Structures are given as structure tokens and as C-alpha cells.
Short mmCIF file of C-alpha atoms in Angstrom, two decimals:
data_model
loop_
_atom_site.label_atom_id
_atom_site.label_comp_id
_atom_site.label_asym_id
_atom_site.label_seq_id
_atom_site.Cartn_x
_atom_site.Cartn_y
_atom_site.Cartn_z
CA UNK E 1 0.00 0.00 0.00
CA UNK E 2 1.29 3.47 -0.90
CA UNK E 3 1.10 5.87 2.05
CA UNK E 4 2.35 9.34 2.89
CA UNK E 5 5.84 9.31 4.37
CA UNK E 6 6.39 10.37 7.96
CA UNK E 7 7.55 13.95 8.39
CA UNK E 8 9.87 15.41 11.02
CA UNK E 9 7.36 17.85 12.55
CA UNK E 10 9.39 20.99 11.99
CA UNK E 11 7.66 24.22 13.09
CA UNK E 12 5.54 25.84 10.41
CA UNK E 13 7.65 29.01 10.52
CA UNK E 14 10.76 27.00 9.58
CA UNK E 15 8.95 25.49 6.61
CA UNK E 16 7.76 28.96 5.65
CA UNK E 17 11.32 30.31 5.73
CA UNK E 18 12.48 27.44 3.55
CA UNK E 19 9.64 28.21 1.14
CA UNK E 20 10.61 31.87 0.93
CA UNK E 21 14.28 31.02 0.38
CA UNK E 22 13.30 28.50 -2.28
CA UNK E 23 11.10 31.08 -4.01
CA UNK E 24 13.94 33.60 -4.13
CA UNK E 25 16.45 31.08 -5.49
CA UNK E 26 13.86 29.74 -7.92
CA UNK E 27 13.17 33.24 -9.27
CA UNK E 28 16.89 33.84 -9.76
CA UNK E 29 17.23 30.45 -11.47
CA UNK E 30 14.31 31.16 -13.80
CA UNK E 31 15.78 34.53 -14.74
CA UNK E 32 19.20 32.99 -15.39
CA UNK E 33 17.74 30.24 -17.59
CA UNK E 34 15.30 32.45 -19.46
CA UNK E 35 17.98 33.78 -21.84
CA UNK E 36 18.73 30.28 -23.13
CA UNK E 37 22.42 30.47 -22.33
CA UNK E 38 22.51 26.69 -21.92
CA UNK E 39 21.64 26.12 -25.59
CA UNK E 40 24.26 24.94 -28.07
CA UNK E 41 24.26 24.90 -31.86
CA UNK E 42 23.33 21.21 -32.04
CA UNK E 43 20.14 21.71 -30.00
CA UNK E 44 16.92 21.32 -31.97
CA UNK E 45 15.00 24.02 -30.12
CA UNK E 46 12.30 26.51 -30.97
CA UNK E 47 11.45 29.70 -29.14
CA UNK E 48 12.60 30.20 -25.58
CA UNK E 49 10.17 29.19 -22.81
CA UNK E 50 7.87 32.13 -22.16
CA UNK E 51 6.90 31.16 -18.62
CA UNK E 52 10.13 31.99 -16.82
CA UNK E 53 8.65 32.45 -13.34
CA UNK E 54 7.52 28.88 -12.58
CA UNK E 55 10.79 27.81 -10.84
CA UNK E 56 10.00 30.23 -7.98
CA UNK E 57 6.77 28.61 -6.70
CA UNK E 58 7.97 25.11 -7.59
CA UNK E 59 11.25 25.40 -5.70
CA UNK E 60 9.44 27.09 -2.79
CA UNK E 61 7.14 24.07 -2.54
CA UNK E 62 10.00 21.59 -2.93
CA UNK E 63 12.13 23.20 -0.24
CA UNK E 64 9.17 23.24 2.15
CA UNK E 65 8.59 19.55 1.41
CA UNK E 66 12.26 18.79 2.04
CA UNK E 67 12.00 20.59 5.36
CA UNK E 68 8.91 18.57 6.28
CA UNK E 69 10.43 15.24 5.20
CA UNK E 70 14.12 15.57 6.13
CA UNK E 71 14.11 18.37 8.71
CA UNK E 72 16.65 18.00 11.49
CA UNK E 73 17.57 14.43 10.56
CA UNK E 74 21.26 13.77 11.20
CA UNK E 75 21.44 16.98 13.22
CA UNK E 76 20.33 19.12 10.25
CA UNK E 77 23.29 17.79 8.25
CA UNK E 78 21.13 15.89 5.75
CA UNK E 79 18.97 18.78 4.57
CA UNK E 80 21.55 20.57 2.35
CA UNK E 81 21.91 17.53 0.08
CA UNK E 82 18.18 17.36 -0.52
CA UNK E 83 17.79 21.11 -0.94
CA UNK E 84 20.54 21.02 -3.54
CA UNK E 85 18.88 18.13 -5.36
CA UNK E 86 15.56 20.00 -5.40
CA UNK E 87 17.24 23.02 -7.01
CA UNK E 88 19.04 20.75 -9.48
CA UNK E 89 15.68 19.19 -10.36
CA UNK E 90 14.16 22.55 -11.27
CA UNK E 91 17.12 23.55 -13.44
CA UNK E 92 17.36 20.21 -15.24
CA UNK E 93 13.61 19.94 -15.83
CA UNK E 94 13.68 23.37 -17.49
CA UNK E 95 16.62 22.51 -19.73
CA UNK E 96 15.62 18.95 -20.63
CA UNK E 97 12.05 19.97 -21.41
CA UNK E 98 13.37 22.73 -23.68
CA UNK E 99 16.22 21.09 -25.59
CA UNK E 100 15.94 17.38 -24.65
CA UNK E 101 19.42 17.42 -23.19
CA UNK E 102 20.85 17.13 -19.69
CA UNK E 103 23.98 19.31 -19.88
CA UNK E 104 27.25 17.85 -18.64
CA UNK E 105 28.13 21.30 -17.32
CA UNK E 106 25.40 20.89 -14.72
CA UNK E 107 25.14 17.12 -14.18
CA UNK E 108 28.83 16.24 -13.85
CA UNK E 109 29.75 18.92 -11.27
CA UNK E 110 26.70 17.81 -9.30
CA UNK E 111 28.45 14.51 -8.57
CA UNK E 112 31.23 15.87 -6.34
CA UNK E 113 28.88 18.50 -4.89
CA UNK E 114 26.19 15.99 -3.92
CA UNK E 115 28.77 13.46 -2.74
CA UNK E 116 30.33 16.05 -0.42
CA UNK E 117 26.89 16.90 0.99
CA UNK E 118 26.06 13.21 1.48
CA UNK E 119 29.38 12.68 3.27
CA UNK E 120 28.56 15.61 5.56
CA UNK E 121 25.11 14.14 6.22
CA UNK E 122 26.67 10.77 7.03
CA UNK E 123 29.12 12.41 9.43
CA UNK E 124 26.23 14.13 11.16
CA UNK E 125 24.40 10.83 11.48
CA UNK E 126 27.45 8.85 12.52
CA UNK E 127 26.43 5.72 10.57
CA UNK E 128 28.88 5.23 7.72
CA UNK E 129 27.08 2.17 6.39
CA UNK E 130 24.60 4.60 4.80
CA UNK E 131 27.38 6.16 2.75
CA UNK E 132 28.62 2.80 1.46
CA UNK E 133 25.05 1.83 0.59
CA UNK E 134 24.58 5.15 -1.23
CA UNK E 135 27.75 4.61 -3.26
CA UNK E 136 26.68 1.06 -4.10
CA UNK E 137 23.29 2.35 -5.22
CA UNK E 138 24.98 5.02 -7.35
CA UNK E 139 27.04 2.38 -9.14
CA UNK E 140 24.18 -0.11 -9.37
CA UNK E 141 21.59 2.27 -10.78
CA UNK E 142 24.13 3.75 -13.20
CA UNK E 143 24.90 0.24 -14.45
CA UNK E 144 21.21 -0.60 -14.91
CA UNK E 145 20.54 2.56 -16.89
CA UNK E 146 23.72 2.08 -18.90
CA UNK E 147 22.54 -1.38 -19.99
CA UNK E 148 19.11 0.03 -20.88
CA UNK E 149 20.84 2.73 -22.92
CA UNK E 150 22.85 0.12 -24.81
CA UNK E 151 19.70 -1.89 -25.52
CA UNK E 152 17.69 1.12 -26.70
CA UNK E 153 19.73 4.30 -27.14
CA UNK E 154 16.85 5.98 -28.95
CA UNK E 155 14.59 5.58 -25.91
CA UNK E 156 17.08 6.37 -23.15
CA UNK E 157 19.81 8.92 -23.73
CA UNK E 158 23.24 8.83 -22.12
CA UNK E 159 22.35 12.01 -20.23
CA UNK E 160 19.68 9.98 -18.43
CA UNK E 161 22.34 7.41 -17.56
CA UNK E 162 24.52 10.08 -15.97
CA UNK E 163 21.55 11.50 -14.08
CA UNK E 164 20.69 8.06 -12.69
CA UNK E 165 23.86 7.98 -10.62
CA UNK E 166 22.86 11.13 -8.75
CA UNK E 167 19.44 9.68 -8.00
CA UNK E 168 21.00 6.43 -6.84
CA UNK E 169 23.35 8.28 -4.51
CA UNK E 170 20.68 10.41 -2.87
CA UNK E 171 17.87 7.86 -2.56
CA UNK E 172 20.28 5.05 -1.75
CA UNK E 173 21.48 7.05 1.23
CA UNK E 174 17.95 6.96 2.64
CA UNK E 175 17.28 3.31 1.86
CA UNK E 176 16.76 0.67 -0.80
CA UNK E 177 12.93 0.91 -0.68
CA UNK E 178 13.12 4.64 -1.45
CA UNK E 179 15.45 3.96 -4.36
CA UNK E 180 13.12 1.33 -5.82
CA UNK E 181 10.13 3.64 -5.31
CA UNK E 182 11.96 6.49 -7.02
CA UNK E 183 12.93 4.42 -10.06
CA UNK E 184 9.46 2.94 -10.48
CA UNK E 185 7.95 6.37 -9.92
CA UNK E 186 10.09 7.79 -12.69
CA UNK E 187 8.88 5.22 -15.19
CA UNK E 188 5.28 5.74 -14.05
CA UNK E 189 5.52 9.52 -14.44
CA UNK E 190 7.23 9.09 -17.81
CA UNK E 191 4.53 6.73 -19.04
CA UNK E 192 1.67 8.94 -17.91
CA UNK E 193 3.34 11.98 -19.47
CA UNK E 194 3.84 10.19 -22.78
CA UNK E 195 0.21 9.04 -22.90
CA UNK E 196 -1.05 12.53 -22.05
CA UNK E 197 1.12 14.15 -24.73
CA UNK E 198 0.04 11.59 -27.31
CA UNK E 199 -3.61 12.07 -26.40
CA UNK E 200 -3.20 15.82 -26.72
CA UNK E 201 -1.41 15.34 -30.07
CA UNK E 202 1.57 17.31 -28.84
CA UNK E 203 3.87 14.49 -29.94
CA UNK E 204 3.72 11.56 -32.34
CA UNK E 205 4.57 7.88 -31.88
CA UNK E 206 8.09 8.48 -33.19
CA UNK E 207 8.71 11.66 -31.21
CA UNK E 208 11.39 11.82 -28.53
CA UNK E 209 10.03 12.67 -25.10
CA UNK E 210 12.49 13.90 -22.48
CA UNK E 211 12.77 11.30 -19.72
CA UNK E 212 15.00 13.27 -17.35
CA UNK E 213 12.11 15.26 -15.83
CA UNK E 214 10.20 12.03 -15.11
CA UNK E 215 13.27 10.53 -13.41
CA UNK E 216 13.65 13.60 -11.21
CA UNK E 217 9.96 13.82 -10.32
CA UNK E 218 9.94 10.11 -9.48
CA UNK E 219 12.91 10.60 -7.14
CA UNK E 220 11.15 13.44 -5.35
CA UNK E 221 7.94 11.41 -5.07
CA UNK E 222 9.96 8.73 -3.28
CA UNK E 223 10.62 11.28 -0.53
CA UNK E 224 6.92 12.01 -0.09
CA UNK E 225 5.35 8.55 -0.28
CA UNK E 226 6.46 5.08 0.71
CA UNK E 227 5.31 1.50 0.26
CA UNK E 228 4.08 -0.48 3.25
CA UNK E 229 3.30 -4.18 3.31
CA UNK E 230 -0.25 -4.96 4.36
CA UNK E 231 -0.76 -8.29 6.06
#
């Protein structure tokens, strides 16, 4: 049974502050992305996205959710990793939805950045087995996506493979069930999105649909909901 995850009961004013901070950073991110500076000559892109302001409310909501879900876990040391991932999600969703590409200039530097934050979270928790599990999940999920890319490169780009390692690292640090939920959630979101776009005739059967946003949304859903066995 899918149920809402257990929060950390942070005071509402703390969640509100996180929301305000997320809104400010989201607005700055939207402004920075709105000029299309991430585009390269090989991108098959049309006009720039006209709705530049959406990262502000979305990141505000995501940071409030991170505060509710992660809160003071590991003596507050875990929250920066998840706040960073939420910001990365907003930026990558914007870019991948626009040009169907997850830029190395953003994804690759995120590896050492997120790893450093996960190490700090592990130090705050004092249980280093979580770090080794996270690293194993990074390698394992990367390998799975790499094989899927080899089997069907037209369906799964190599940018998605590189993104999978970040998701494996973050969700693997929490636990294997969250990782499985995040991966399955990504495929579910991707499937629903594809059906909706086909039904609305926004794409055709041979069109390429960006999968990165679905992967990221699935990972975030794994923070909000969890699976419980029912006897």
C-alpha cells in the first residue's frame, strides 16, 4: 500500500522560511535560464520558454517539502543535500524539457557536490554504512541505466544514464525501498506523461520525449510517499 511518508514535525515558521528562500532562489534560477544560455548549436529548439517564473513557486514548494520530510535528521546535516537536489531538479527539468538534453556542465559537477553533501550528512548521522550503501546504489543504478541505454539508445539517452547515478546516490542514502520507489515512480511519471502528450497530439509515436524530468519527479515522489506491506 502506498502511504504518505512520515515527516519530522518541523515548526511551520521553519517550513515557511524554507519556502521563501526557495522562491527567491527559484526566481533567480528562472531569470538565469530564461535567456537560453545553456543552448548549443546542435540543439533542436524553438522559441525560448515564455513562462520563466515557474521555478519560484515550484522550488518554494519543494524546499518546504524537504523541510517537512528531512528536517533535522542527522542533526540538520542531511537537509543541504536534498535542498541542492531540489534546485538541481528545477534547473534540469527546465533545460531537458526545452532542448531534450541534460547538460554535462550541470550534471557532472553535481556529482562531487552531492557526494560532499552526502558525506557531511553521514558524518552528522554517525552511521557510515549509509554512505557505502549510497555509493553502491549510485554504481548499481548507473549500471542498470547504462545497460538500458545500450539496448535502446533511442529511448534512453546517455544524459539519463549520468543523471541516474545522482538519483542512486541520494535515494540510496535513505534506503533501498526509497530507491526502488523512485525508479518505479520515474517510469510511471514518464509513461503517464507520454500518454497525455500523445492524447493531446503534442507528440507523435516516433517523437522523442524527455525522460529526465520524469526521473527527477519520481525521485522526489519517493521522498513524499512510501510502500508499506499490508498483512
